[in-house]
Each structure stands twice: as structure tokens, then as C-alpha cells.
CSV table of C-alpha atoms in Angstrom, one decimal:
chain,number,residue,atom,x,y,z
A,663,MET,CA,-84.7,2.5,4.4
A,664,ALA,CA,-84.3,0.7,7.3
A,665,ALA,CA,-80.8,-0.8,5.8
A,666,THR,CA,-79.9,2.8,5.0
A,667,SER,CA,-80.2,4.1,8.8
A,668,MET,CA,-78.8,1.1,10.1
A,669,ALA,CA,-75.7,1.6,8.0
A,670,ALA,CA,-75.7,5.1,8.6
A,671,ALA,CA,-75.7,4.6,12.1
A,672,LEU,CA,-72.9,1.9,12.1
A,673,ALA,CA,-70.4,4.8,10.8
A,674,ALA,CA,-71.6,7.5,12.9
A,675,SER,CA,-70.5,5.0,15.9
A,676,LEU,CA,-67.3,4.5,14.1
A,677,PRO,CA,-64.5,6.9,15.2
A,678,ALA,CA,-63.1,9.7,12.7
A,679,PRO,CA,-60.3,9.0,10.0
A,680,SER,CA,-57.0,10.1,11.0
A,681,ALA,CA,-55.9,12.1,8.9
A,682,VAL,CA,-52.8,10.5,7.0
A,683,SER,CA,-49.4,12.4,8.2
A,684,ALA,CA,-46.8,12.1,6.0
A,685,ALA,CA,-43.3,10.3,7.0
A,686,PRO,CA,-41.2,12.6,8.2
A,687,ALA,CA,-38.1,13.7,5.8
A,688,PRO,CA,-35.0,11.6,7.0
A,689,THR,CA,-32.3,13.6,8.6
A,690,TYR,CA,-28.4,13.1,8.0
A,691,GLU,CA,-25.8,14.4,11.0
A,692,ALA,CA,-22.4,15.8,9.9
A,693,ILE,CA,-20.1,13.4,10.8
A,694,PRO,CA,-18.0,14.4,14.3
A,695,ALA,CA,-14.6,16.4,14.1
A,696,SER,CA,-13.3,13.4,16.1
A,697,MET,CA,-14.4,10.9,13.8
A,698,ALA,CA,-13.8,12.2,11.0
A,699,LYS,CA,-10.2,10.7,10.6
A,700,VAL,CA,-11.3,7.4,11.3
A,701,ILE,CA,-14.3,7.8,8.7
A,702,ASP,CA,-12.6,7.4,5.7
A,703,ILE,CA,-15.5,7.2,3.4
A,704,GLU,CA,-14.1,9.3,-0.3
A,705,ALA,CA,-10.3,7.8,0.4
A,706,ASP,CA,-9.3,11.2,1.2
A,707,ILE,CA,-6.4,10.4,4.0
A,708,PRO,CA,-3.4,9.5,2.5
A,709,LEU,CA,-2.1,5.9,2.8
A,710,THR,CA,1.2,5.7,5.4
A,711,CYS,CA,1.5,2.8,6.9
A,712,VAL,CA,0.7,-1.0,6.6
A,713,GLN,CA,0.2,-3.2,10.1
A,714,LEU,CA,0.2,-7.2,8.7
A,715,ASP,CA,-1.3,-8.9,11.6
A,716,GLY,CA,0.6,-12.3,12.8
A,717,LEU,CA,-1.7,-14.6,11.3
A,718,VAL,CA,-0.9,-13.2,7.8
A,719,VAL,CA,2.7,-13.1,8.5
A,720,THR,CA,2.0,-17.2,9.3
A,721,LYS,CA,0.1,-18.1,6.3
A,722,ILE,CA,2.7,-16.4,4.6
A,723,ILE,CA,5.5,-18.3,5.3
A,724,LYS,CA,3.6,-21.6,4.7
A,725,HIS,CA,1.9,-21.1,2.0
A,726,ALA,CA,6.0,-19.9,0.4
A,727,ARG,CA,6.9,-22.5,1.9
A,728,GLU,CA,4.8,-25.6,0.8
A,729,ALA,CA,4.7,-23.5,-3.0
A,730,VAL,CA,6.7,-25.0,-5.8
A,731,GLY,CA,9.8,-22.6,-6.2
A,732,ALA,CA,8.5,-18.6,-5.7
A,733,THR,CA,5.4,-19.4,-6.9
A,734,ALA,CA,3.2,-18.8,-4.0
A,735,HIS,CA,1.3,-15.4,-4.4
A,736,GLY,CA,-2.3,-14.7,-2.6
A,737,LEU,CA,-5.2,-12.0,-1.9
A,738,LEU,CA,-4.6,-9.9,1.6
A,739,LEU,CA,-8.0,-8.9,2.5
A,740,GLY,CA,-8.4,-6.2,5.2
A,741,LEU,CA,-9.6,-2.1,5.9
A,742,ASP,CA,-8.2,0.9,5.6
A,743,LEU,CA,-8.2,2.9,9.0
A,744,ASP,CA,-6.9,6.3,9.8
A,745,GLY,CA,-4.6,6.2,7.0
A,746,ILE,CA,-3.4,2.8,8.7
A,747,LEU,CA,-3.8,0.1,5.8
A,748,GLU,CA,-4.8,-3.3,8.2
A,749,VAL,CA,-3.7,-6.6,6.9
A,750,SER,CA,-5.8,-8.9,9.0
A,751,ASN,CA,-6.6,-11.9,7.3
A,752,SER,CA,-4.8,-13.8,3.6
A,753,PHE,CA,-5.8,-16.2,1.1
A,754,PRO,CA,-3.7,-18.3,-1.8
A,755,LEU,CA,-4.5,-18.3,-5.2
A,756,PRO,CA,-3.7,-21.5,-7.3
A,757,HIS,CA,-0.8,-22.0,-9.5
A,758,HIS,CA,-2.1,-23.2,-12.7
A,759,ALA,CA,1.7,-24.4,-14.4
A,760,GLY,CA,1.3,-25.8,-18.1
A,761,GLU,CA,-2.6,-23.7,-18.9
A,762,GLU,CA,-3.2,-21.9,-21.0
A,763,ASP,CA,-4.0,-18.2,-19.6
A,764,GLU,CA,-7.6,-17.9,-20.2
A,765,LYS,CA,-8.4,-21.0,-18.6
A,766,SER,CA,-5.7,-20.3,-16.0
A,767,ALA,CA,-7.4,-16.8,-15.4
A,768,LYS,CA,-10.8,-18.3,-15.4
A,769,ALA,CA,-9.7,-20.9,-12.9
A,770,SER,CA,-8.3,-18.1,-10.2
A,771,ALA,CA,-11.0,-15.9,-10.9
A,772,ARG,CA,-14.0,-18.6,-9.9
A,773,HIS,CA,-11.6,-19.8,-6.3
A,774,GLN,CA,-11.6,-16.0,-5.8
A,775,ALA,CA,-15.0,-15.5,-5.6
A,776,SER,CA,-16.0,-18.8,-3.6
A,777,MET,CA,-13.5,-17.8,-0.8
A,778,LEU,CA,-14.8,-14.4,-0.9
A,779,ARG,CA,-18.2,-15.7,-0.7
A,780,SER,CA,-17.7,-18.3,2.3
A,781,LEU,CA,-15.7,-15.7,4.1
A,782,LYS,CA,-18.6,-13.0,4.1
A,783,GLU,CA,-21.1,-16.2,4.8
A,784,VAL,CA,-18.9,-16.1,8.5
A,785,GLN,CA,-18.7,-12.5,8.8
A,786,ALA,CA,-14.8,-12.4,8.1
A,787,ASP,CA,-13.5,-10.1,6.4
A,788,ASP,CA,-13.7,-10.1,2.6
A,789,SER,CA,-12.6,-6.2,1.5
A,790,VAL,CA,-9.6,-6.6,-0.9
A,791,ILE,CA,-7.4,-4.7,0.0
A,792,GLY,CA,-4.3,-6.0,-2.2
A,793,PHE,CA,-2.1,-9.1,-3.0
A,794,TYR,CA,1.5,-10.8,-1.7
A,795,GLN,CA,4.0,-12.1,-4.0
A,796,ALA,CA,7.1,-14.8,-2.6
A,797,THR,CA,10.0,-14.3,-4.3
A,798,THR,CA,13.4,-15.1,-4.2
A,799,LEU,CA,16.8,-12.7,-3.4
A,800,GLY,CA,14.6,-10.4,-3.6
A,801,ALA,CA,14.3,-10.1,-7.5
A,802,PHE,CA,10.3,-9.6,-8.0
A,803,PHE,CA,10.8,-7.2,-10.7
A,804,ASN,CA,8.5,-9.1,-13.2
A,805,GLN,CA,5.8,-7.9,-15.9
A,806,THR,CA,3.1,-9.7,-14.1
A,807,LEU,CA,3.3,-8.1,-11.1
A,808,VAL,CA,3.3,-5.0,-12.6
A,809,ASP,CA,0.1,-5.7,-14.4
A,810,THR,CA,-1.6,-7.1,-11.5
A,811,GLN,CA,-0.9,-4.3,-9.1
A,812,ALA,CA,-2.2,-1.8,-11.7
A,813,ILE,CA,-5.3,-3.3,-11.9
A,814,HIS,CA,-5.8,-3.3,-8.3
A,815,GLN,CA,-4.0,0.2,-7.9
A,816,GLU,CA,-7.1,1.0,-10.3
A,817,LYS,CA,-10.0,0.0,-8.7
A,818,LEU,CA,-9.4,-0.6,-4.8
A,819,ARG,CA,-9.6,2.1,-2.4
A,820,HIS,CA,-6.3,4.1,-1.7
A,821,GLY,CA,-4.7,1.3,-4.6
A,822,GLY,CA,-3.7,-1.1,-2.4
A,823,ILE,CA,0.1,-2.5,-1.9
A,824,VAL,CA,1.8,-5.8,-3.0
A,825,ILE,CA,3.1,-7.2,-0.1
A,826,VAL,CA,7.0,-9.3,-1.4
A,827,HIS,CA,8.2,-12.1,0.6
A,828,ASP,CA,12.0,-12.7,0.2
A,829,LEU,CA,12.0,-17.0,1.1
A,830,SER,CA,16.0,-17.1,1.0
A,831,GLN,CA,16.0,-14.3,3.8
A,832,THR,CA,13.8,-16.2,6.0
A,833,ALA,CA,15.9,-19.1,5.0
A,834,ARG,CA,18.9,-17.7,7.2
A,835,GLY,CA,16.5,-16.6,9.7
A,836,ASN,CA,15.2,-12.8,8.7
A,837,ALA,CA,11.2,-13.0,8.0
A,838,SER,CA,11.5,-10.6,5.2
A,839,PHE,CA,8.5,-8.4,4.1
A,840,ARG,CA,8.0,-5.4,2.4
A,841,ALA,CA,5.1,-3.4,0.7
A,842,TYR,CA,5.0,-1.6,-2.2
A,843,ARG,CA,2.9,0.2,-4.8
A,844,LEU,CA,3.4,1.6,-8.1
A,845,THR,CA,4.1,5.6,-8.1
A,846,ALA,CA,2.4,7.7,-9.9
A,847,ALA,CA,5.0,8.9,-12.6
A,848,PHE,CA,5.1,5.7,-13.7
A,849,LEU,CA,1.5,4.9,-13.7
A,850,ASP,CA,0.8,7.5,-16.1
A,851,ALA,CA,3.1,5.4,-18.4
A,852,TYR,CA,1.8,2.5,-18.3
A,853,LYS,CA,-1.9,3.9,-18.4
A,854,LYS,CA,-1.2,5.2,-21.8
A,855,SER,CA,0.8,2.1,-22.7
A,856,ASN,CA,4.4,4.4,-23.7
A,857,PHE,CA,7.5,3.4,-22.8
A,858,SER,CA,9.2,4.7,-25.1
A,859,THR,CA,12.5,6.7,-24.6
A,860,SER,CA,10.9,10.0,-24.4
A,861,SER,CA,8.2,8.8,-22.3
A,862,LEU,CA,10.6,7.9,-20.1
A,863,MET,CA,12.3,10.8,-20.0
A,864,SER,CA,9.7,12.8,-19.6
A,865,HIS,CA,8.4,10.6,-16.4
A,866,ARG,CA,12.0,10.6,-15.5
A,867,LEU,CA,11.6,6.8,-15.1
A,868,THR,CA,14.3,4.1,-13.9
A,869,PHE,CA,14.2,1.4,-12.4
A,870,SER,CA,14.3,2.2,-8.8
A,871,SER,CA,11.2,4.3,-9.9
A,872,ILE,CA,8.4,2.0,-10.6
A,873,LEU,CA,7.8,0.4,-7.2
A,874,GLU,CA,7.2,2.9,-3.7
A,875,GLU,CA,7.7,1.4,-0.7
A,876,VAL,CA,5.1,2.0,2.0
A,877,PRO,CA,6.6,1.3,5.2
A,878,LEU,CA,5.5,-2.1,7.3
A,879,LYS,CA,5.0,-2.8,10.7
A,880,ILE,CA,3.6,-6.4,12.1
A,881,ARG,CA,1.4,-7.0,14.8
A,882,THR,CA,0.9,-9.7,17.8
A,883,ASN,CA,-2.2,-10.2,19.0
A,884,PRO,CA,-1.5,-9.9,23.1
A,885,LEU,CA,-1.0,-13.0,25.0
A,886,LEU,CA,1.1,-14.3,21.8
A,887,SER,CA,3.5,-11.7,22.5
A,888,ALA,CA,3.2,-12.5,26.2
A,889,PHE,CA,3.9,-16.4,25.4
A,890,LEU,CA,7.0,-15.4,22.9
A,891,GLY,CA,8.8,-13.0,25.9
A,892,THR,CA,8.2,-16.2,28.6
A,893,LEU,CA,9.9,-18.7,26.1
A,894,THR,CA,13.2,-16.2,26.1
A,895,GLU,CA,13.3,-16.2,30.0
A,896,THR,CA,15.9,-18.0,31.5
A,897,ARG,CA,15.0,-19.7,34.7
A,898,ALA,CA,16.3,-21.7,37.0
A,899,GLY,CA,17.0,-26.0,36.0
A,900,ALA,CA,15.0,-28.9,38.2
A,901,LEU,CA,18.5,-30.5,37.9
A,902,PRO,CA,21.9,-29.5,39.7
A,903,SER,CA,24.7,-28.8,37.7
A,904,ALA,CA,28.1,-30.8,38.1
A,905,ALA,CA,29.3,-27.9,40.4
A,906,GLY,CA,26.7,-28.4,42.5
A,907,GLY,CA,24.6,-25.5,41.5
A,908,SER,CA,21.3,-25.5,39.3
A,909,THR,CA,21.6,-24.8,36.0
A,910,THR,CA,19.4,-22.2,34.2
A,911,GLY,CA,18.2,-22.1,30.5
A,912,SER,CA,15.0,-21.5,28.4
A,913,ALA,CA,12.5,-23.3,27.3
A,914,LEU,CA,13.9,-23.2,23.8
A,915,GLU,CA,16.6,-24.9,23.3
A,916,PRO,CA,19.5,-23.3,21.5
A,917,THR,CA,20.0,-23.0,17.9
A,918,PHE,CA,23.8,-23.1,16.4
A,919,SER,CA,22.5,-22.2,12.9
A,920,VAL,CA,23.4,-18.5,12.9
A,921,LEU,CA,26.8,-19.6,12.7
A,922,ASP,CA,26.2,-21.6,9.4
A,923,LEU,CA,28.8,-19.8,6.9
A,924,GLY,CA,26.1,-20.0,4.3
A,925,THR,CA,28.8,-19.8,1.8
A,926,GLY,CA,26.2,-21.9,-0.7
A,927,GLY,CA,23.9,-19.0,-1.1
A,928,VAL,CA,26.2,-16.5,-2.5
A,929,THR,CA,27.0,-19.0,-5.8
A,930,ARG,CA,23.4,-19.4,-6.3
A,931,ASN,CA,23.1,-15.5,-6.2
A,932,LEU,CA,26.1,-15.4,-8.7
A,933,GLU,CA,24.7,-17.8,-10.9
A,934,GLN,CA,21.3,-15.5,-10.5
A,935,ILE,CA,22.8,-12.2,-11.3
A,936,VAL,CA,25.0,-13.9,-14.3
A,937,GLU,CA,21.9,-15.5,-15.6
A,938,ALA,CA,20.0,-11.4,-15.6
A,939,VAL,CA,23.1,-9.5,-17.1
A,940,ASP,CA,22.3,-11.8,-19.8
A,941,ASN,CA,18.5,-11.9,-20.1
A,942,TYR,CA,19.0,-7.6,-20.2
A,943,ARG,CA,21.8,-7.9,-22.9
A,944,THR,CA,19.9,-10.2,-25.1
A,945,GLU,CA,17.0,-7.6,-24.7
A,946,GLU,CA,19.5,-4.8,-25.5
A,947,GLY,CA,20.1,-6.6,-28.8
A,948,ASN,CA,16.6,-6.5,-30.1
A,949,LEU,CA,15.8,-3.6,-28.8
A,950,SER,CA,19.6,-2.4,-30.8
A,951,TYR,CA,18.0,-3.9,-34.3
A,952,LEU,CA,13.9,-3.0,-34.4
A,953,SER,CA,15.7,0.8,-33.4
A,954,ARG,CA,18.2,0.6,-36.6
A,955,GLN,CA,15.5,-1.0,-39.0
A,956,ILE,CA,13.4,2.1,-37.4
A,957,ALA,CA,16.0,4.3,-38.6
A,958,ARG,CA,16.5,2.2,-41.7
A,959,GLU,CA,12.8,3.0,-42.5
A,960,ARG,CA,12.7,6.6,-41.8
A,961,ALA,CA,15.8,7.1,-44.2
A,962,LYS,CA,13.8,5.7,-47.3
A,963,ALA,CA,10.9,8.5,-46.3
A,964,GLU,CA,13.1,11.1,-45.6
A,965,ASN,CA,15.0,10.4,-49.1
A,966,TYR,CA,11.9,9.7,-50.9
A,967,VAL,CA,10.3,13.5,-49.3
A,968,ALA,CA,13.4,15.7,-50.8
A,969,LYS,CA,13.2,13.5,-53.7
A,970,ARG,CA,9.9,14.8,-54.4
A,971,LYS,CA,10.4,18.2,-53.2
A,972,GLU,CA,13.3,18.5,-56.4
A,973,GLU,CA,11.3,16.6,-59.0
A,974,ASN,CA,8.9,19.4,-58.2
A,975,GLN,CA,10.9,22.6,-57.9
A,976,ALA,CA,12.3,21.5,-61.5
A,977,ARG,CA,8.3,20.9,-63.0
A,978,VAL,CA,7.7,24.3,-61.2
A,979,ALA,CA,10.7,26.1,-63.1
A,980,GLN,CA,9.4,24.2,-66.8
A,981,GLY,CA,5.9,26.1,-66.1
A,982,LEU,CA,4.8,22.6,-64.9
A,983,ALA,CA,2.0,21.8,-62.2
A,984,PRO,CA,4.0,20.4,-59.0
A,985,LEU,CA,3.0,16.5,-58.9
A,986,PRO,CA,1.1,16.4,-55.8
A,987,GLU,CA,2.3,15.2,-52.0
A,988,GLU,CA,1.8,11.8,-50.9
A,989,ASP,CA,0.8,10.0,-47.6
A,990,VAL,CA,4.5,9.0,-46.2
A,991,SER,CA,3.5,6.3,-43.6
A,992,ARG,CA,1.4,4.7,-46.7
A,993,LEU,CA,4.2,3.9,-48.8
A,994,PHE,CA,6.8,3.1,-46.0
A,995,LYS,CA,5.6,1.4,-42.9
A,996,ILE,CA,7.8,2.8,-39.8
A,997,PRO,CA,7.6,0.7,-37.0
A,998,ALA,CA,6.4,2.4,-33.8
A,999,GLU,CA,9.6,2.5,-31.3
A,1000,PRO,CA,9.7,-0.3,-29.2
A,1001,SER,CA,8.6,-0.3,-25.2
A,1002,ARG,CA,11.6,-0.6,-22.8
A,1003,LEU,CA,9.6,-1.5,-19.7
A,1004,GLU,CA,11.1,-5.1,-19.8
A,1005,SER,CA,14.9,-3.3,-19.4
A,1006,LEU,CA,13.7,-1.6,-17.0
A,1007,LEU,CA,12.3,-4.6,-15.4
A,1008,LEU,CA,15.4,-7.0,-15.8
A,1009,LEU,CA,17.6,-3.7,-14.3
A,1010,GLY,CA,15.4,-3.8,-11.6
A,1011,GLN,CA,16.1,-7.9,-11.1
A,1012,ILE,CA,20.0,-7.2,-12.0
A,1013,ASP,CA,19.8,-4.4,-9.3
A,1014,ALA,CA,17.9,-6.7,-6.3
A,1015,TYR,CA,20.9,-9.4,-7.1
A,1016,GLY,CA,23.7,-7.6,-6.1
A,1017,LYS,CA,21.7,-6.4,-3.0
A,1018,SER,CA,20.9,-9.4,-1.4
A,1019,LEU,CA,25.2,-10.7,-2.7
A,1020,ALA,CA,25.9,-7.4,-0.9
A,1021,GLY,CA,24.4,-8.7,2.5
A,1022,SER,CA,24.7,-12.3,1.8
A,1023,ALA,CA,28.2,-11.4,1.2
A,1024,SER,CA,29.5,-9.1,4.4
A,1025,THR,CA,27.6,-11.4,6.5
A,1026,GLY,CA,29.6,-14.2,6.0
A,1027,LEU,CA,32.9,-13.0,5.6
A,1028,VAL,CA,32.1,-11.1,9.1
A,1029,LYS,CA,31.3,-15.0,10.2
A,1030,MET,CA,34.7,-16.4,8.7
A,1031,TYR,CA,37.2,-13.7,10.4
A,1032,ALA,CA,35.0,-14.9,13.5
A,1033,THR,CA,35.6,-17.9,13.1
A,1034,HIS,CA,39.1,-17.4,12.0
A,1035,ALA,CA,39.5,-15.6,15.1
A,1036,GLY,CA,38.1,-18.1,17.0
A,1037,SER,CA,40.5,-21.2,15.7
A,1038,GLU,CA,43.2,-19.4,17.1
A,1039,ILE,CA,41.7,-19.2,20.8
């Protein structure tokens, strides 16, 4: 009894347990109207521009110069903000020459996952927003680029973009960067894997409507812009000139590379055009052969159906039961209409080579006229 009374006394001396209050329900506030355009959670704001950081420009140019041929390609990292796709970083992907497609794809996937994981550990941008591809003479139309961009446009926000860097233009002193993405009409035909003549007509597809260009601008650090400005400023030299006055100049030595006529590139450009035209003629010959084969099989099937109808009419006239109709597709294997995607891509290459030739030839012609005029002075 004593033990019971002692326990009761201790229990009475303790404070009464307070009722457990339920956790308050979380409240969600609507995004302010001033921030609604910036915080684009559902990717509703259409993409209007691509902003390329100066660091990414130097990385792409360096990779393109060090790579073999025009095999340089890599991933672009950044984010989309208020309709502007900001590219803040990039890294190259390895080029596996002479290896099987499956092995090279697995090796590239492992390298990509490792790089993204390392960037995330150092709290750098690790969101993939597209890829870049180096090319020569502006001819970047190929099956690999289309397949990769189609995958990106299906899985990435705003569809992702591909930035094309032209090595030939950079060699002439003009750093060429252009941003593209697949058009909606082409993407619809690509998802259906149907590039027949009727599909091209219904989607109104030509080589010029495969890709659409997105405006691109390059952003540099303000300190870097100020430094580049000081390099181009003229300043008085420390040594006096022969005429007695002080010399003026800039921090950069004058270069006369722009005076190079650059006729060697025209020959290479013409060779590329001839090769592309030959490839297009070969592809058109293959398509013509397949079209004739399809026409022959269809003619056989139509003749068989017409002959069976005549036999059934004769049997009905004689009072006999008509023969059952058979499935023509089982008797005659009519091939499917071939895809014309390769022809479209080859036409795009020819058009790109032609535009590059026109630009280089016109510039070279102006330089030649200037050289001729200077020699007569």
C-alpha cells in the first residue's frame, strides 16, 4: 500500500501531459506575378534566344582545333531563364574511331555520367541543355546530328538545342556559332519514321525546313570586355620616331592575315560540292531502282486481282461458285516505299557547300580587285 501511495504521490507531483497538437498543414504561396516569368517550372515560356558564355566559346574552339577532322562534339550545360537558354559550361565527348557502335555508346554514356557527377560534386551547372558539333564549310546535315537532336528535344526542357561551330570560318578569322533545333513538322515525321513522298508532301518538308535557327548571342565577363578594349586602344610609344615625334600603337601587333586571298579554300570547297553531288546521284539511283521494283510488284498484284475477277465472272456466268478472294499481300511481297531522309540531308549539304563557296569566292574576288588596284598605284 505504501508503494502504491508513493507512486501516486509522484504521479500527482508531475505536471499534467499537454495534449499533442497536430502539425500545422503546409501552406503554399502562389508565385508572385513579378517572378512568374523568371521561374518557369512548366517550361511554358517559349525559347527566344540562346546566350553563350565566353568560356564555352573558348572551350569549343579549343576542342575543335585539337580534334581530328570535324569530329569534335560535346554536351552543353546551363539553364533556361525567362525564355533565354543560358549556356554556362560545356565538356567534350570522346570520339571512338573504328569501334563498334554499342561499345562506343556505352563508353560515351559512362564518360558523360562521370563528368556530370563530378560537376555536381563541385556545385557547378550539371543540367544538360543540348550539345555542340564542329563542322567544316557549313555542312552539318547528317543522320547522327538529327538522331541526337531528336532524342534531346523529346527529353530536355524546351527541347534542347544544337550549336554548330564552323571550323573553316574560324580559320578565316570569323568565329562561327549557330544554334538550331528540329522543326515541329520534321519531328512529327521522324516520330512516325515515315519519310515517304506522301509524308514529305503532307508535312511540307524540304532540306531547308528540317532545322530552324534560334538567335544566338555571346556574353562575356565585363572585366574581360574591358581588357579587350584596352588591347585595341592606341597609345603613345616610349621611343621617338625618326621624324622626331612619338610613335603610337596598340598592345597587339598588327596582323596582315586578312589580306590573304585565300584561294586554296575554294578548291577544297569545289571538291566537297562534287563529292556531295555524286553521293546525291547515287542515292537517287538507289531510290529509282527501289521505286521500279515496287511498281513491278504492284503491277503483278493488280494483274492477279484483275485475272481473278475475270475468272469469277466467267464462273458465275456458267453457274459455278466464284473462287474465294485471296490476300494479295501474302502472294506478293510489295516492298515499303523507301525513306527519302538521306536525300534531304544530302541536299542540305550541297546547299551549305554552295553558300560557303559563294561567301568565300565573293570575299576573295573583292581582295583580288583591291590587290590589282594597289599594284597599279
